[in-house]
Coordinates of C-alpha atoms and ligand atoms in Angstrom, one line a residue:
M28 CA -23.4 -48.5 -31.1
P29 CA -20.3 -47.2 -32.9
A30 CA -20.6 -43.5 -33.8
S31 CA -20.2 -44.3 -37.5
R32 CA -23.3 -46.5 -37.5
E33 CA -25.3 -43.9 -35.6
R34 CA -24.3 -41.3 -38.2
Q35 CA -25.8 -43.4 -41.0
N36 CA -29.1 -43.4 -39.2
G37 CA -29.3 -39.6 -39.2
T38 CA -27.1 -36.7 -38.2
R39 CA -27.0 -36.1 -34.5
C40 CA -25.8 -33.2 -32.4
A41 CA -22.4 -33.6 -30.7
G42 CA -22.3 -34.1 -27.0
P43 CA -21.0 -31.4 -24.5
C44 CA -17.4 -30.5 -25.1
T45 CA -14.6 -27.9 -25.1
M46 CA -12.4 -27.5 -28.2
V47 CA -8.9 -26.2 -27.5
I48 CA -7.1 -24.8 -30.6
F49 CA -3.3 -24.7 -30.5
G50 CA -2.2 -22.0 -33.0
A51 CA -5.4 -20.0 -32.7
S52 CA -3.9 -16.9 -34.1
G53 CA -3.0 -18.6 -37.3
D54 CA -4.6 -18.7 -40.7
L55 CA -6.3 -22.1 -40.4
T56 CA -8.3 -21.0 -37.3
K57 CA -9.8 -18.0 -38.9
R58 CA -10.1 -19.3 -42.5
K59 CA -11.4 -22.8 -41.8
L60 CA -12.0 -23.8 -38.2
V61 CA -14.1 -21.0 -36.9
P62 CA -16.2 -20.8 -40.2
A63 CA -16.7 -24.5 -40.0
L64 CA -18.0 -24.2 -36.4
Y65 CA -20.3 -21.4 -37.5
N66 CA -21.7 -23.7 -40.2
L67 CA -22.2 -26.4 -37.6
V68 CA -24.1 -23.9 -35.4
R69 CA -26.3 -23.2 -38.5
Q70 CA -26.9 -26.9 -38.9
K71 CA -27.8 -27.2 -35.1
L72 CA -25.0 -29.8 -34.6
L73 CA -23.3 -28.2 -31.6
P74 CA -24.7 -28.6 -28.1
E75 CA -25.5 -25.8 -25.6
E76 CA -22.5 -26.9 -23.5
F77 CA -19.9 -26.2 -26.2
S78 CA -17.0 -23.9 -25.9
V79 CA -13.7 -23.0 -27.6
I80 CA -10.4 -22.0 -26.1
G81 CA -7.9 -20.5 -28.4
F82 CA -4.3 -21.1 -27.3
A83 CA -1.4 -19.2 -29.0
R84 CA 1.7 -17.3 -28.2
R85 CA 0.3 -13.9 -29.3
E86 CA -0.7 -11.7 -26.4
T87 CA -4.4 -11.2 -27.1
S88 CA -7.3 -10.9 -24.7
S89 CA -10.5 -13.1 -25.1
H90 CA -12.3 -9.9 -26.1
E91 CA -9.8 -9.2 -28.9
F92 CA -9.8 -12.8 -30.0
R93 CA -13.6 -12.7 -30.4
E94 CA -13.4 -9.4 -32.3
Q95 CA -10.9 -10.9 -34.8
M96 CA -13.0 -13.9 -35.4
R97 CA -16.1 -11.8 -35.8
R98 CA -14.4 -9.6 -38.5
N99 CA -13.3 -12.7 -40.3
I100 CA -16.7 -14.5 -40.2
H101 CA -18.3 -11.4 -41.7
E102 CA -16.0 -11.7 -44.6
Y103 CA -16.4 -15.5 -44.9
A104 CA -20.2 -15.5 -44.7
G105 CA -20.8 -12.4 -46.7
D106 CA -24.6 -11.9 -47.2
D107 CA -25.2 -15.1 -45.4
F108 CA -24.0 -13.7 -42.0
D109 CA -26.5 -14.3 -39.3
A110 CA -25.8 -12.2 -36.2
D111 CA -27.7 -14.5 -33.8
L112 CA -25.9 -17.6 -34.9
W113 CA -22.6 -15.9 -34.6
Q114 CA -23.4 -14.4 -31.2
W115 CA -24.2 -17.9 -30.0
L116 CA -20.7 -19.1 -31.0
E117 CA -18.9 -15.9 -30.1
S118 CA -20.1 -16.0 -26.5
R119 CA -18.4 -19.4 -26.2
L120 CA -15.0 -18.3 -27.4
D121 CA -12.1 -17.8 -24.9
Y122 CA -8.4 -17.4 -25.2
V123 CA -5.2 -18.4 -23.4
A124 CA -2.0 -16.6 -24.4
G125 CA 1.2 -18.6 -23.9
A126 CA 4.2 -20.3 -25.6
F127 CA 3.7 -24.0 -26.4
D128 CA 6.7 -24.9 -24.2
D129 CA 5.7 -22.8 -21.2
D130 CA 4.4 -24.9 -18.3
A131 CA 2.7 -22.0 -16.7
A132 CA 0.5 -21.6 -19.8
Y133 CA -0.7 -25.2 -19.5
V134 CA -1.6 -24.5 -15.8
R135 CA -3.8 -21.6 -17.0
L136 CA -5.3 -23.8 -19.7
A137 CA -6.1 -26.5 -17.1
Q138 CA -7.9 -23.9 -15.0
K139 CA -10.0 -22.8 -17.9
L140 CA -10.8 -26.4 -18.7
T141 CA -11.9 -27.0 -15.1
E142 CA -14.2 -24.0 -15.3
A143 CA -15.6 -25.2 -18.6
A144 CA -16.1 -28.7 -17.2
T145 CA -17.9 -27.3 -14.1
A146 CA -20.2 -25.3 -16.3
A147 CA -20.9 -28.1 -18.8
G148 CA -21.1 -30.9 -16.2
N149 CA -18.5 -33.1 -17.9
S150 CA -14.9 -32.7 -19.2
N151 CA -14.8 -33.8 -22.8
V152 CA -12.0 -32.0 -24.6
L153 CA -10.9 -32.0 -28.2
F154 CA -7.4 -30.6 -28.6
Y155 CA -6.8 -29.3 -32.1
L156 CA -3.1 -29.0 -33.2
A157 CA -3.1 -26.3 -35.8
A158 CA 0.5 -25.5 -35.0
A159 CA 3.8 -26.1 -36.8
P160 CA 4.5 -29.8 -37.3
E161 CA 7.6 -29.9 -35.1
Q162 CA 5.4 -28.7 -32.2
F163 CA 2.9 -31.6 -32.4
G164 CA 5.0 -34.0 -30.2
P165 CA 6.1 -31.4 -27.6
I166 CA 2.5 -30.0 -27.2
V167 CA 1.1 -33.5 -26.6
E168 CA 3.9 -34.2 -24.1
K169 CA 3.2 -31.0 -22.2
L170 CA -0.6 -31.8 -22.2
S171 CA 0.1 -35.2 -20.9
R172 CA 2.4 -34.0 -18.2
A173 CA -0.2 -31.5 -17.2
G174 CA -2.6 -34.4 -16.8
L175 CA -4.9 -33.3 -19.6
T176 CA -4.8 -36.2 -22.0
A177 CA -6.2 -39.1 -20.0
D178 CA -9.7 -40.3 -20.8
S179 CA -11.8 -40.8 -17.7
A180 CA -15.3 -41.4 -16.6
A181 CA -15.7 -37.7 -16.4
G182 CA -15.0 -37.2 -20.1
W183 CA -13.0 -38.2 -23.2
R184 CA -9.8 -36.5 -24.5
R185 CA -9.0 -36.5 -28.2
V186 CA -6.3 -34.8 -30.3
V187 CA -6.7 -33.7 -33.9
V188 CA -3.3 -33.5 -35.7
E189 CA -3.1 -31.3 -38.8
K190 CA -0.9 -32.0 -41.8
P191 CA 1.9 -32.3 -42.7
F192 CA 2.3 -35.4 -40.7
G193 CA 6.1 -35.6 -40.9
R194 CA 8.2 -34.8 -43.9
D195 CA 9.2 -38.4 -44.9
L196 CA 8.7 -41.9 -43.8
E197 CA 11.2 -41.7 -41.0
S198 CA 9.9 -38.5 -39.4
A199 CA 6.3 -39.8 -39.7
R200 CA 7.2 -43.0 -37.9
K201 CA 9.0 -41.0 -35.2
L202 CA 6.0 -38.7 -34.8
N203 CA 3.6 -41.7 -34.5
I204 CA 5.8 -43.2 -31.8
E205 CA 6.0 -39.8 -30.0
L206 CA 2.2 -39.4 -30.0
R207 CA 1.5 -42.9 -29.0
G208 CA 3.9 -42.5 -26.1
F209 CA 1.2 -40.3 -24.5
L210 CA -2.0 -41.2 -26.3
D211 CA -3.9 -44.2 -27.4
E212 CA -4.4 -44.6 -31.2
S213 CA -8.2 -44.2 -30.5
Q214 CA -7.5 -40.7 -29.2
I215 CA -5.5 -39.6 -32.3
Y216 CA -7.3 -38.0 -35.2
R217 CA -4.9 -37.3 -38.2
I218 CA -6.9 -34.9 -40.3
D219 CA -6.9 -34.7 -44.1
H220 CA -9.4 -32.1 -45.2
Y221 CA -9.9 -33.8 -48.6
L222 CA -11.9 -36.4 -46.7
G223 CA -14.3 -33.7 -45.6
K224 CA -15.3 -32.9 -49.1
E225 CA -18.8 -34.1 -50.1
T226 CA -17.8 -35.5 -53.4
V227 CA -15.0 -37.5 -51.8
Q228 CA -17.3 -39.0 -49.3
N229 CA -19.7 -39.7 -52.0
L230 CA -17.2 -42.0 -53.7
L231 CA -18.2 -44.8 -51.2
V232 CA -21.9 -44.2 -51.8
F233 CA -21.6 -43.9 -55.5
R234 CA -19.6 -47.2 -55.8
F235 CA -21.4 -49.3 -53.3
A236 CA -25.0 -48.0 -53.0
N237 CA -25.6 -48.4 -56.8
G238 CA -25.9 -51.8 -58.4
I239 CA -24.5 -50.8 -61.8
F240 CA -21.1 -49.3 -61.2
E241 CA -19.3 -51.9 -59.0
P242 CA -19.5 -54.8 -61.5
I243 CA -17.5 -52.7 -64.1
W244 CA -15.1 -51.1 -61.6
N245 CA -12.1 -53.2 -62.4
R246 CA -9.3 -54.0 -64.9
R247 CA -11.7 -55.8 -67.2
Y248 CA -13.6 -52.6 -68.0
V249 CA -11.4 -49.7 -66.8
D250 CA -8.6 -48.5 -69.0
H251 CA -7.0 -46.1 -66.6
V252 CA -7.8 -43.5 -63.9
Q253 CA -6.6 -39.9 -63.9
I254 CA -6.5 -37.5 -60.9
T255 CA -5.9 -33.8 -61.4
V256 CA -5.5 -31.3 -58.6
A257 CA -4.8 -28.0 -60.2
E258 CA -4.6 -24.6 -58.4
A259 CA -4.7 -21.3 -60.1
L260 CA -2.6 -19.7 -57.4
G261 CA 1.2 -19.5 -56.7
V262 CA 2.5 -20.1 -53.2
E263 CA 0.7 -17.0 -51.9
G264 CA 3.0 -15.9 -49.1
R265 CA 3.6 -19.5 -47.9
G266 CA 7.1 -19.6 -49.5
G267 CA 8.8 -20.5 -46.3
Y268 CA 6.7 -23.6 -45.8
Y269 CA 6.4 -24.6 -49.4
E270 CA 10.1 -24.3 -50.2
E271 CA 10.7 -27.0 -47.6
A272 CA 7.7 -29.1 -48.6
G273 CA 7.2 -28.9 -52.4
A274 CA 4.2 -30.2 -54.3
L275 CA 4.9 -33.9 -53.7
R276 CA 5.0 -33.7 -49.9
D277 CA 2.3 -31.1 -49.7
M278 CA -0.3 -33.0 -51.7
V279 CA 0.5 -36.6 -52.7
P280 CA 1.0 -38.9 -49.7
N281 CA -2.0 -37.3 -48.1
H282 CA -4.7 -35.8 -50.2
I283 CA -4.1 -37.7 -53.5
F284 CA -3.6 -41.0 -51.8
Q285 CA -6.8 -40.6 -50.0
L286 CA -8.6 -40.1 -53.3
I287 CA -6.8 -43.1 -54.9
S288 CA -7.6 -45.3 -51.9
L289 CA -11.3 -44.5 -52.1
V290 CA -11.5 -45.0 -55.8
A291 CA -9.7 -48.3 -55.6
L292 CA -10.7 -50.0 -52.3
E293 CA -12.6 -53.2 -52.0
P294 CA -16.1 -53.0 -50.5
P295 CA -15.7 -52.7 -46.7
I296 CA -17.8 -55.0 -44.7
S297 CA -19.4 -52.0 -43.0
F298 CA -19.0 -48.2 -42.6
D299 CA -17.3 -48.7 -39.3
A300 CA -14.0 -46.8 -39.0
E301 CA -11.7 -49.8 -38.9
A302 CA -13.5 -51.7 -41.7
V303 CA -13.2 -48.7 -44.1
R304 CA -9.6 -47.9 -43.1
D305 CA -8.5 -51.5 -43.4
E306 CA -9.6 -51.5 -47.0
Q307 CA -7.9 -48.1 -47.7
S308 CA -4.7 -49.3 -46.1
K309 CA -4.7 -52.4 -48.3
V310 CA -4.8 -50.3 -51.5
L311 CA -1.9 -48.2 -50.3
R312 CA 0.1 -51.3 -49.5
A313 CA -0.6 -52.8 -52.9
I314 CA 0.9 -49.8 -54.7
Q315 CA 4.1 -51.0 -56.3
P316 CA 7.2 -49.3 -54.9
M317 CA 9.2 -47.5 -57.6
S318 CA 12.9 -48.3 -58.2
P319 CA 15.2 -45.3 -58.8
E320 CA 15.0 -46.1 -62.5
D321 CA 11.2 -46.1 -62.4
V322 CA 11.3 -42.6 -60.8
L323 CA 13.1 -41.3 -63.9
T324 CA 10.3 -42.6 -66.2
K325 CA 7.2 -42.6 -64.0
A326 CA 7.5 -39.4 -62.0
V327 CA 7.7 -35.9 -63.4
R328 CA 8.4 -32.7 -61.6
G329 CA 8.0 -29.1 -62.6
Q330 CA 8.5 -25.6 -61.3
Y331 CA 6.6 -22.6 -62.6
G332 CA 8.2 -19.6 -64.2
T333 CA 6.7 -16.2 -64.8
G334 CA 3.4 -16.2 -66.7
S335 CA -0.2 -15.0 -66.5
I336 CA -3.3 -16.6 -65.1
G337 CA -6.1 -14.6 -66.5
V338 CA -5.2 -11.0 -65.8
R339 CA -2.8 -11.9 -62.9
R340 CA 0.9 -11.9 -63.7
L341 CA 2.9 -14.3 -61.5
P342 CA 6.7 -14.1 -61.0
D343 CA 9.0 -17.0 -61.2
Y344 CA 8.5 -19.3 -58.2
R345 CA 12.2 -18.6 -57.5
Q346 CA 11.4 -14.9 -57.0
E347 CA 8.6 -15.6 -54.4
D348 CA 9.2 -14.4 -50.9
R349 CA 11.3 -16.8 -48.7
V350 CA 12.2 -18.9 -51.7
D351 CA 15.8 -19.7 -52.8
S352 CA 16.8 -18.1 -56.0
L353 CA 18.2 -21.4 -57.2
S354 CA 15.4 -23.5 -55.6
N355 CA 15.1 -27.2 -56.6
T356 CA 11.6 -27.4 -55.1
E357 CA 8.9 -28.6 -57.4
T358 CA 5.5 -26.9 -57.7
F359 CA 4.1 -29.5 -60.0
V360 CA 4.2 -33.3 -59.9
A361 CA 2.8 -36.0 -62.3
M362 CA 3.1 -39.7 -61.5
K363 CA 2.0 -43.0 -62.8
V364 CA 1.0 -45.2 -59.9
E365 CA 0.3 -49.0 -60.3
I366 CA -1.8 -51.0 -57.9
D367 CA -0.7 -54.6 -57.9
N368 CA -3.8 -56.5 -57.0
W369 CA -6.5 -58.6 -58.7
R370 CA -8.8 -55.7 -59.4
W371 CA -6.3 -53.1 -60.7
K372 CA -3.3 -54.9 -62.2
D373 CA -2.3 -53.1 -65.5
V374 CA -4.7 -50.2 -64.8
P375 CA -2.5 -47.2 -64.4
F376 CA -3.5 -44.4 -62.0
Y377 CA -2.1 -41.1 -63.4
L378 CA -2.0 -38.2 -61.0
R379 CA -1.0 -34.6 -61.5
V380 CA -0.9 -31.8 -59.0
G381 CA 0.3 -28.3 -59.5
K382 CA 0.3 -24.6 -58.5
A383 CA 0.0 -21.8 -61.0
M384 CA -2.2 -23.8 -63.4
P385 CA -4.7 -22.1 -65.8
R386 CA -7.6 -22.7 -63.5
R387 CA -8.6 -24.4 -60.3
L388 CA -9.7 -27.9 -61.0
T389 CA -9.9 -31.1 -58.9
E390 CA -11.3 -34.1 -60.6
I391 CA -11.1 -37.8 -60.9
T392 CA -11.6 -39.4 -64.3
V393 CA -12.3 -43.1 -64.7
Q394 CA -11.8 -43.9 -68.4
F395 CA -13.3 -47.2 -69.6
R396 CA -11.9 -49.4 -72.3
R397 CA -12.8 -48.7 -75.9
P398 CA -15.4 -51.0 -77.5
P399 CA -14.4 -53.0 -80.6
F400 CA -14.8 -50.9 -83.7
T401 CA -15.8 -53.5 -86.3
L402 CA -19.4 -52.5 -86.4
F403 CA -18.5 -48.9 -87.1
R404 CA -16.1 -49.5 -90.0
G405 CA -16.9 -47.0 -92.7
T406 CA -18.0 -44.4 -90.2
D407 CA -15.9 -41.7 -88.7
I408 CA -14.2 -43.9 -86.1
G409 CA -12.0 -41.0 -84.9
A410 CA -15.1 -39.5 -83.3
L411 CA -15.6 -42.5 -81.1
Q412 CA -14.5 -41.6 -77.6
P413 CA -14.1 -44.1 -74.8
N414 CA -16.7 -43.6 -72.0
Q415 CA -15.4 -41.4 -69.2
L416 CA -16.8 -41.0 -65.7
V417 CA -15.7 -37.7 -64.3
I418 CA -16.0 -37.0 -60.6
S419 CA -15.6 -33.3 -60.1
V420 CA -14.5 -32.3 -56.6
A421 CA -13.7 -28.6 -57.1
P422 CA -14.7 -25.9 -58.0
E423 CA -17.9 -27.6 -59.3
E424 CA -19.1 -30.7 -57.4
G425 CA -20.7 -33.4 -59.4
I426 CA -20.5 -36.4 -61.6
S427 CA -20.7 -36.7 -65.3
L428 CA -20.8 -39.7 -67.6
S429 CA -19.9 -39.4 -71.2
F430 CA -21.1 -41.8 -73.9
S431 CA -21.5 -42.0 -77.7
A432 CA -24.7 -41.2 -79.4
K433 CA -25.9 -41.1 -83.0
I434 CA -26.0 -37.6 -84.4
P435 CA -29.5 -37.3 -85.9
G436 CA -29.6 -37.5 -89.6
A437 CA -29.6 -39.9 -92.6
T438 CA -26.0 -41.0 -92.2
M439 CA -24.3 -42.8 -89.4
R440 CA -22.4 -40.1 -87.5
I441 CA -21.4 -40.4 -83.9
G442 CA -21.0 -37.7 -81.3
N443 CA -20.3 -37.6 -77.6
V444 CA -22.8 -36.6 -75.0
D445 CA -22.6 -36.2 -71.2
M446 CA -25.0 -37.1 -68.5
D447 CA -24.4 -34.6 -65.7
F448 CA -25.2 -34.4 -62.0
A449 CA -24.3 -31.2 -60.2
Y450 CA -24.6 -31.1 -56.4
A451 CA -25.5 -27.4 -56.2
K452 CA -28.3 -27.7 -58.7
H453 CA -29.8 -30.9 -57.2
F454 CA -29.3 -30.5 -53.5
G455 CA -28.9 -26.7 -53.3
T456 CA -25.8 -27.1 -51.1
K457 CA -24.3 -24.1 -49.2
P458 CA -20.6 -23.4 -49.4
A459 CA -18.7 -25.4 -46.7
T460 CA -15.0 -25.4 -45.7
G461 CA -14.7 -29.2 -45.7
Y462 CA -13.9 -29.1 -42.0
E463 CA -17.5 -29.2 -40.8
R464 CA -18.0 -32.9 -41.2
L465 CA -14.5 -33.8 -39.8
L466 CA -14.9 -31.7 -36.7
H467 CA -18.3 -33.1 -36.1
D468 CA -17.0 -36.6 -36.5
A469 CA -14.2 -35.9 -34.0
F470 CA -16.7 -34.6 -31.5
L471 CA -18.7 -37.8 -32.0
G472 CA -15.7 -40.0 -31.7
D473 CA -15.9 -41.3 -35.3
Q474 CA -12.4 -41.9 -36.8
T475 CA -13.6 -43.2 -40.2
L476 CA -12.5 -40.1 -42.1
F477 CA -9.2 -39.7 -40.3
Q478 CA -6.0 -41.3 -41.2
R479 CA -4.6 -44.2 -39.2
A480 CA -0.9 -44.4 -38.4
D481 CA -0.3 -47.3 -40.9
M482 CA -2.0 -45.3 -43.7
V483 CA 0.1 -42.2 -43.2
E484 CA 3.3 -44.4 -43.1
A485 CA 2.2 -46.3 -46.3
G486 CA 1.7 -43.0 -48.1
W487 CA 5.2 -41.9 -47.2
A488 CA 6.7 -45.3 -48.1
I489 CA 5.3 -45.0 -51.7
V490 CA 6.7 -41.5 -52.3
A491 CA 10.1 -42.2 -50.5
P492 CA 12.0 -43.3 -53.7
V493 CA 10.8 -40.3 -55.5
L494 CA 11.8 -38.0 -52.7
D495 CA 15.3 -39.7 -52.6
V496 CA 15.9 -39.4 -56.3
W497 CA 14.7 -35.8 -56.5
T498 CA 16.8 -34.7 -53.6
A499 CA 19.8 -36.3 -55.0
L500 CA 19.4 -34.9 -58.5
T501 CA 19.1 -31.2 -59.1
A502 CA 16.4 -30.4 -61.7
R503 CA 18.4 -28.7 -64.4
D504 CA 15.5 -27.5 -66.4
F505 CA 13.7 -25.5 -63.7
P506 CA 11.6 -23.4 -64.2
N507 CA 10.1 -25.7 -66.9
Y508 CA 6.5 -24.5 -67.2
A509 CA 5.0 -21.0 -67.4
A510 CA 2.5 -20.0 -64.8
G511 CA -0.9 -20.3 -66.4
T512 CA -0.1 -23.5 -68.3
W513 CA -0.8 -27.2 -67.5
G514 CA 2.7 -28.1 -66.4
P515 CA 5.9 -29.2 -68.2
A516 CA 5.8 -31.0 -71.5
S517 CA 7.1 -34.1 -69.7
A518 CA 3.7 -34.5 -68.0
A519 CA 2.0 -34.9 -71.3
E520 CA 4.8 -37.3 -72.5
L521 CA 4.2 -39.4 -69.4
L522 CA 0.8 -40.4 -70.8
A523 CA 1.7 -40.1 -74.5
R524 CA 4.2 -42.9 -74.0
D525 CA 1.3 -45.2 -73.0
G526 CA -0.8 -43.9 -75.9
R527 CA -3.0 -41.8 -73.6
S528 CA -3.5 -38.1 -72.9
W529 CA -4.8 -36.0 -70.0
R530 CA -8.4 -35.1 -70.2
A531 CA -8.7 -31.6 -71.6
A532 CA -9.7 -29.3 -68.7
D533 CA -12.1 -27.3 -70.9
Q534 CA -14.0 -30.5 -72.0
Ligands
LIG615 C1 -3.4 -27.9 -48.5 C2 -2.0 -27.6 -49.1 O1 -3.3 -29.1 -47.7 O2 -4.3 -28.1 -49.5 C3 -2.1 -26.4 -49.9 O3 -1.1 -27.4 -48.0 C4 -3.2 -26.5 -50.9 O4 -0.9 -26.1 -50.6 C5 -4.5 -27.0 -50.3 O5 -3.4 -25.2 -51.5 C6 -5.6 -27.3 -51.4 O6 -6.8 -27.6 -50.7 P1 -8.1 -27.4 -51.6 O7 -9.2 -27.8 -50.6 O8 -8.2 -25.9 -51.9 O9 -8.0 -28.3 -52.8

């Protein structure tokens, strides 16, 4: 039975396996991967025969590696730290020091894997590439030459590839070719942590496990869709990476397009990986490519200048560490995306993504068409708001539906009310990194929530014209929004031109 179907029938513990983390001394390992493993231990989803091998250039012993991870998990878990659970995981952590291009290091790794396989009775291995993107190809090549990537009767071999997956369409294609030179597509897990978020996964359930939403989920009833991903932080010491990437590359072809594809896809015939990913891929391929002229009217870029977020004062982006003092890199993007198919023709999807916004907020708003107003002539029509369905992804997780109601009293006055569902209140959920579900799926061999090669390439193809125009034309007005505001004025104008506005974040 495919893993995805088994998962629907109840969560099951992963089978014996060793996870090898390339880039184990980096931020991702301590901030996300190890905490996610700890949460999986808590949920009893890791098997007895489980182990982790950290692999990185830094000369660190296994003992020191364990200590570092322990210090960090204390911080992450806070009052929730459970010494026994951690001990279970810590005793399974090991470390190999070595450069990613050093053959001898792969020999040492192979030895460790053989020891782990002997202890576990099989040789299932998940390689996790939390390294710099230019190292993805060379690492896989070294692994393959060391004979470590071939599936066999003794065990499976899988490779999780972090983002960014390339920096444009051409480099993403090249990387896909490189990886598939050594691995089968079924062994490649391109991770996007947005798909690990509960509310994002819930989109499929919300749309297809309820009888009342799907019939109105189309151009006849929906006026437009808005997606906001706002962060209240600047680049936080990641200037080197961000200066090369920018907000568009960092967030849009990956995270945002995942959200759009799940809001817009047709019902898949099952929850099997290929069925779901086929439908997501169709959405991406139906997005109209922009002409260079379109880019000027349908895409907006911004860069933050000095300003305050609460009590914190942020400098100009251009003054951040490892950022060019004349930088042309955007820290904000807004775009109007059009999906040219029967369900969504003429329903714009507006997206905005930015650093240094007034607060952290990730949400999807589906705004429905206004009803005819004839009946309410003579009343305060201005108070009539269209229905909005708001799917909150962060920091709150939940769904809220707004509708009009009569304000009690002798006259006909209309107000807006919300029906709210909050995950934390209803299910009492514990904080998670978003990586728990994805790692667990990779251990089980379920690729549903991972990106297929064609999806990654389709995402890059959509943003390619925007990247081209923005690279060719220097933004003369940068910085054009102050830290602590909702982006440049042109972002509001993008919607105002269509007679619409962004949902107020404090609504
Ligand atoms: C990452 C980006 O992929 O996602 C970061 O590289 C960004 O720049 C982060 O801050 C946002 O993730 P989340 O889960 O906090 O919305």
